[in-house]
Tab-separated table of C-alpha atoms in Angstrom:
chain	number	residue	atom	x	y	z
A	26	MET	CA	-30.747	-16.010	5.255
A	27	ARG	CA	-29.741	-13.767	2.506
A	28	GLN	CA	-27.445	-11.552	4.721
A	29	TRP	CA	-26.000	-14.819	4.474
A	30	VAL	CA	-25.600	-15.476	1.982
A	31	SER	CA	-24.907	-12.413	0.465
A	32	SER	CA	-21.596	-12.081	3.450
A	33	ALA	CA	-20.749	-15.696	1.697
A	34	CYS	CA	-20.800	-13.988	-2.531
A	35	VAL	CA	-18.982	-10.694	-0.730
A	36	GLY	CA	-16.979	-12.731	0.670
A	37	PHE	CA	-15.891	-15.450	-1.710
A	38	VAL	CA	-15.216	-13.041	-4.247
A	39	ARG	CA	-12.951	-11.071	-1.942
A	40	ALA	CA	-10.820	-14.295	-1.182
A	41	CYS	CA	-10.587	-15.262	-4.461
A	42	VAL	CA	-9.326	-11.576	-4.983
A	43	VAL	CA	-6.297	-11.414	-2.629
A	44	ALA	CA	-5.632	-14.992	-3.851
A	45	ALA	CA	-5.225	-13.613	-7.081
A	46	VAL	CA	-3.145	-10.999	-5.670
A	47	THR	CA	-0.529	-11.853	-3.123
A	48	MET	CA	0.124	-15.034	-4.909
A	49	PRO	CA	1.947	-14.038	-8.333
A	50	VAL	CA	5.586	-13.917	-6.480
A	51	PRO	CA	4.945	-17.821	-6.545
A	52	ALA	CA	3.966	-18.180	-9.511
A	53	VAL	CA	7.115	-16.951	-10.765
A	54	TRP	CA	9.446	-18.839	-8.696
A	55	ALA	CA	6.645	-22.000	-9.623
A	56	ALA	CA	7.353	-21.263	-13.336
A	57	ALA	CA	11.120	-21.182	-12.640
A	58	ALA	CA	11.211	-24.190	-11.044
A	59	THR	CA	9.264	-26.131	-13.056
A	60	LEU	CA	12.375	-24.053	-16.548
A	61	TRP	CA	14.711	-25.738	-14.192
A	62	ILE	CA	14.099	-29.076	-13.911
A	63	ARG	CA	12.538	-29.285	-17.877
A	64	TRP	CA	15.988	-27.163	-19.319
A	65	TRP	CA	19.009	-27.720	-16.968
A	66	GLY	CA	21.367	-30.111	-18.438
A	67	GLY	CA	24.649	-29.949	-16.526
A	68	ASP	CA	25.785	-26.811	-16.648
A	69	PRO	CA	25.612	-24.568	-13.692
A	70	TRP	CA	25.727	-21.566	-15.235
A	71	SER	CA	22.361	-23.235	-18.117
A	72	GLY	CA	20.278	-23.576	-12.851
A	73	THR	CA	21.521	-19.599	-12.578
A	74	VAL	CA	18.695	-18.463	-15.300
A	75	PRO	CA	16.253	-19.288	-13.328
A	76	PHE	CA	16.800	-17.849	-10.435
A	77	VAL	CA	17.908	-14.385	-11.088
A	78	TRP	CA	14.751	-14.168	-13.734
A	79	ALA	CA	12.526	-15.353	-10.691
A	80	CYS	CA	14.614	-12.566	-9.189
A	81	VAL	CA	13.693	-10.124	-11.082
A	82	GLY	CA	10.231	-10.625	-11.314
A	83	THR	CA	10.086	-10.302	-7.282
A	84	LEU	CA	11.519	-6.797	-7.380
A	85	ALA	CA	9.639	-5.931	-9.744
A	86	LEU	CA	6.088	-7.020	-8.583
A	87	ALA	CA	6.408	-5.874	-4.601
A	88	ARG	CA	5.435	-2.437	-5.525
A	89	PRO	CA	3.124	-3.411	-7.746
A	90	VAL	CA	1.293	-6.137	-5.453
A	91	SER	CA	2.032	-3.306	-1.937
A	92	ARG	CA	0.295	-1.048	-3.574
A	93	MET	CA	-2.995	-3.105	-4.574
A	94	VAL	CA	-3.718	-4.180	-1.274
A	95	ARG	CA	-3.416	-0.966	-0.620
A	96	SER	CA	-6.481	0.167	-2.476
A	97	LEU	CA	-8.176	-3.225	-1.522
A	98	VAL	CA	-7.862	-2.571	2.073
A	99	ALA	CA	-8.687	1.150	1.854
A	100	LYS	CA	-11.457	0.096	-0.719
A	101	TRP	CA	-13.704	-2.266	2.028
A	102	THR	CA	-12.616	-1.072	5.282
A	103	GLY	CA	-11.750	1.994	4.721
A	104	THR	CA	-8.827	1.713	6.041
A	105	VAL	CA	-5.938	4.518	4.693
A	106	ILE	CA	-2.935	2.197	4.676
A	107	PRO	CA	-0.004	5.399	3.986
A	108	ALA	CA	2.774	4.046	1.412
A	109	GLY	CA	5.896	6.471	3.062
A	110	TYR	CA	7.403	6.625	-0.247
A	111	ARG	CA	10.758	9.059	-0.679
A	112	GLN	CA	10.075	11.448	-3.268
A	113	ALA	CA	12.350	11.699	-5.807
A	114	ALA	CA	13.451	15.781	-5.381
A	115	PRO	CA	13.624	17.821	-8.945
A	116	VAL	CA	16.854	17.233	-11.041
A	117	THR	CA	18.590	20.233	-12.458
A	118	ARG	CA	20.717	21.407	-15.163
A	119	LEU	CA	23.233	22.958	-14.040
A	120	SER	CA	25.639	25.279	-16.259
A	121	THR	CA	28.034	22.609	-17.329
A	122	GLY	CA	25.816	21.526	-18.928
A	123	PHE	CA	25.413	18.106	-16.985
A	124	TRP	CA	22.025	17.305	-14.176
A	125	TRP	CA	22.319	17.107	-11.175
A	126	ASN	CA	20.048	14.131	-9.461
A	127	GLY	CA	21.187	15.026	-6.166
A	128	PHE	CA	23.098	11.512	-6.242
A	129	SER	CA	25.453	12.036	-10.110
A	130	TYR	CA	25.778	14.257	-12.271
A	131	GLU	CA	24.821	13.305	-16.220
A	132	ARG	CA	24.796	14.305	-19.263
A	133	THR	CA	21.516	14.538	-20.245
A	134	LYS	CA	18.141	14.646	-18.229
A	135	ARG	CA	16.918	10.840	-19.234
A	136	ASP	CA	19.759	9.296	-17.236
A	137	ALA	CA	19.220	11.686	-14.487
A	138	LEU	CA	16.108	10.550	-13.768
A	139	MET	CA	16.478	7.265	-14.196
A	140	ASP	CA	19.670	6.955	-12.484
A	141	GLN	CA	17.684	8.689	-9.521
A	142	ARG	CA	14.367	6.532	-9.460
A	143	TRP	CA	17.045	3.425	-9.849
A	144	ARG	CA	18.456	4.692	-6.338
A	145	THR	CA	15.382	5.853	-4.798
A	146	ARG	CA	13.710	2.763	-4.759
A	147	TRP	CA	16.779	0.723	-3.676
A	148	ARG	CA	17.614	3.441	-0.502
A	149	ASP	CA	13.682	3.335	0.102
A	150	PRO	CA	12.812	1.612	3.086
A	151	ALA	CA	9.304	1.371	1.549
A	152	PHE	CA	10.848	-0.515	-0.927
A	153	TRP	CA	12.554	-3.094	1.501
A	154	ARG	CA	8.620	-3.277	3.419
A	155	ASP	CA	7.236	-4.355	0.290
A	156	LEU	CA	9.564	-6.851	-0.322
A	157	ARG	CA	8.996	-8.823	2.687
A	158	PHE	CA	5.728	-8.415	2.560
A	159	THR	CA	5.862	-9.872	-1.012
A	160	ALA	CA	7.466	-12.690	0.754
A	161	ILE	CA	4.651	-13.460	3.829
A	162	ALA	CA	1.498	-12.614	1.863
A	163	PRO	CA	1.571	-15.891	-0.082
A	164	LEU	CA	2.539	-18.592	2.536
A	165	THR	CA	-0.361	-16.685	5.097
A	166	ALA	CA	-3.398	-13.757	3.964
A	167	GLY	CA	-2.560	-16.170	0.660
A	168	VAL	CA	-3.136	-19.436	2.202
A	169	ILE	CA	-6.109	-18.960	4.116
A	170	ALA	CA	-8.107	-17.263	1.319
A	171	ALA	CA	-7.567	-20.070	-0.967
A	172	VAL	CA	-9.484	-21.746	0.788
A	173	PRO	CA	-12.665	-20.916	-0.178
A	174	PRO	CA	-11.400	-20.981	-3.883
A	175	ALA	CA	-9.639	-24.103	-3.561
A	176	GLY	CA	-13.566	-25.317	-2.021
A	177	ALA	CA	-15.880	-24.534	-4.863
A	178	ALA	CA	-12.500	-26.494	-7.577
A	179	THR	CA	-12.854	-28.923	-4.561
A	180	ALA	CA	-17.032	-28.705	-5.259
A	181	VAL	CA	-17.202	-28.409	-8.997
A	182	LEU	CA	-15.116	-32.060	-8.668
A	183	GLY	CA	-16.939	-34.259	-6.740
A	184	PHE	CA	-20.328	-33.312	-8.507
A	185	SER	CA	-18.308	-33.593	-11.877
A	186	ARG	CA	-16.747	-37.435	-10.896
A	187	SER	CA	-20.669	-38.438	-9.472
A	188	ALA	CA	-18.251	-38.253	-5.755
A	189	PHE	CA	-21.473	-35.998	-3.942
A	190	LEU	CA	-19.976	-36.736	-0.221
A	191	VAL	CA	-16.101	-35.156	-1.460
A	192	GLY	CA	-18.397	-32.022	-3.677
A	193	VAL	CA	-20.598	-30.699	-0.546
A	194	LEU	CA	-17.973	-30.959	1.796
A	195	GLY	CA	-16.090	-29.129	-0.638
A	196	LEU	CA	-18.990	-26.627	-0.962
A	197	VAL	CA	-19.799	-26.580	2.578
A	198	VAL	CA	-15.816	-26.202	3.025
A	199	ALA	CA	-16.735	-22.975	1.103
A	200	VAL	CA	-19.574	-21.495	2.111
A	201	ALA	CA	-18.347	-21.474	5.351
A	202	THR	CA	-15.238	-20.022	5.141
A	203	ALA	CA	-15.695	-17.363	2.300
A	204	PRO	CA	-16.735	-14.596	5.166
A	205	TYR	CA	-13.778	-14.971	6.609
A	206	ALA	CA	-11.282	-16.290	4.072
A	207	TRP	CA	-10.069	-12.869	3.094
A	208	ARG	CA	-10.316	-10.941	6.341
A	209	PRO	CA	-6.762	-11.587	8.100
A	210	VAL	CA	-4.695	-10.396	4.845
A	211	VAL	CA	-5.982	-6.602	6.694
A	212	PRO	CA	-4.833	-7.182	9.189
A	213	MET	CA	-1.082	-7.886	7.466
A	214	ALA	CA	-1.245	-5.203	5.825
A	215	ARG	CA	-1.413	-3.085	8.650
A	216	ARG	CA	1.237	-5.066	10.723
A	217	PHE	CA	4.018	-4.876	7.554
A	218	LEU	CA	3.100	-2.278	4.749
A	219	ARG	CA	2.230	1.074	6.774
A	220	PRO	CA	5.467	2.918	7.449
A	221	THR	CA	7.017	2.943	11.252
A	222	PRO	CA	7.211	5.059	13.527
A	223	ALA	CA	10.653	6.615	13.082
A	224	MET	CA	10.050	6.343	9.271
A	225	THR	CA	6.557	8.159	9.488
A	226	LEU	CA	8.925	11.107	11.563
A	227	ALA	CA	12.054	11.695	9.236
A	228	GLU	CA	9.422	12.040	6.659
A	229	ARG	CA	8.233	14.660	9.020
A	230	VAL	CA	11.328	15.971	9.802
A	231	ASP	CA	11.655	16.256	5.728
A	232	GLU	CA	8.120	17.514	5.567
A	233	LEU	CA	9.255	20.524	7.477
A	234	THR	CA	12.950	20.774	6.316
A	235	ALA	CA	11.603	21.474	2.945
A	236	GLN	CA	8.084	23.722	3.523
A	237	ARG	CA	11.230	25.864	6.136
A	238	ALA	CA	13.809	25.650	3.682
A	239	ASP	CA	10.393	27.584	0.824
A	240	THR	CA	9.864	29.677	3.656
A	241	THR	CA	13.241	31.161	3.398
A	242	VAL	CA	13.188	31.115	-0.172
A	243	ALA	CA	9.603	32.834	-0.191
A	244	GLN	CA	10.607	35.893	2.580
A	245	ALA	CA	13.772	35.875	0.496
A	246	ALA	CA	12.359	36.784	-2.651
A	247	GLU	CA	9.759	39.233	-0.297
A	248	ILE	CA	12.555	41.089	1.207
A	249	ARG	CA	14.273	41.950	-2.165
A	250	ARG	CA	11.659	43.036	-3.651
A	251	ILE	CA	10.609	45.792	-1.150
A	252	GLU	CA	14.337	47.016	-1.191
A	253	ARG	CA	14.387	46.845	-4.633
A	254	ASP	CA	10.971	49.152	-4.290
A	255	LEU	CA	11.825	51.210	-1.420
A	256	HIS	CA	15.061	51.768	-3.819
A	257	ASP	CA	13.520	53.011	-6.934
A	258	GLY	CA	11.345	54.547	-5.204
A	259	ALA	CA	13.591	57.131	-3.594
A	260	GLN	CA	15.889	56.823	-5.939
A	261	ALA	CA	13.037	58.294	-8.701
A	262	ARG	CA	11.586	60.808	-6.143
A	263	LEU	CA	15.555	62.337	-6.064
A	264	VAL	CA	15.383	62.592	-9.360
A	265	ALA	CA	12.602	64.471	-9.667
A	266	LEU	CA	13.557	66.203	-6.994
A	267	GLY	CA	16.991	66.960	-8.958
A	268	LEU	CA	14.927	68.536	-11.740
A	269	SER	CA	12.280	70.208	-10.320
A	270	LEU	CA	15.125	72.277	-8.191
A	271	ALA	CA	17.487	72.616	-10.802
A	272	THR	CA	13.918	74.059	-12.799
A	273	VAL	CA	13.178	76.705	-10.214
A	274	PRO	CA	14.896	79.945	-10.851
A	275	SER	CA	17.572	81.597	-8.553
A	276	PRO	CA	17.100	84.500	-6.894
A	277	TRP	CA	19.573	86.381	-8.564
A	278	THR	CA	18.929	85.423	-12.020
A	279	ALA	CA	15.817	87.071	-11.209
A	280	ARG	CA	16.682	90.343	-9.805
A	281	SER	CA	18.479	90.563	-12.856
A	282	THR	CA	15.575	91.477	-14.684
A	283	TRP	CA	14.315	93.418	-12.942
A	284	PRO	CA	14.113	96.633	-14.736
């Protein structure tokens, strides 16, 4: 009995967390719909403002929501789901004064980093994978996770309004579903948030290519150092040998000095 109560309490808290994490995008769209209903005055352009605002909010929330879900799954179950985000290359300043970010030339480092950040995000398949997850999760794992808090809210309203049958039913639903309502988010995160085998292979190829390039650069630097050491050492020894030979007296000169 104690174990069941503990499991129900932990499950209820986790279900509330999952519901809160997966529902920001629907909340944004609900707010946009509310604004459209209240403020639309017949102008077609005024109706597009809430829609644009909802799209921008969805794009901005895709990555934070997915990161939070990965963190929760890793904390609760020990399952680490790799993000697979592409790492941007460092920006470099050229001799002309412009900054190269891998895509374009910019006048300042700040502009180069900003342009690189947006280009990398739009071209990263992981970003679109996160966006797909934020669109699917509220309708699946989010709805299931919302059952225990909804049952608890129904129980509170039922008992507060003397509708004891409704309160008891809500309490039973909340307690019975609490240990299990948060669990569907785990297989969903594995299915939709982990990189595909092709993406994993491509990332591995890129990593090996970068390691090979670093190794080649290090080997070239080491070869140049050895050549420089050999050249400088041999040259110094040759110069010392020449000076030594120059200081050695000639035998004919030595004979002329005899008595």
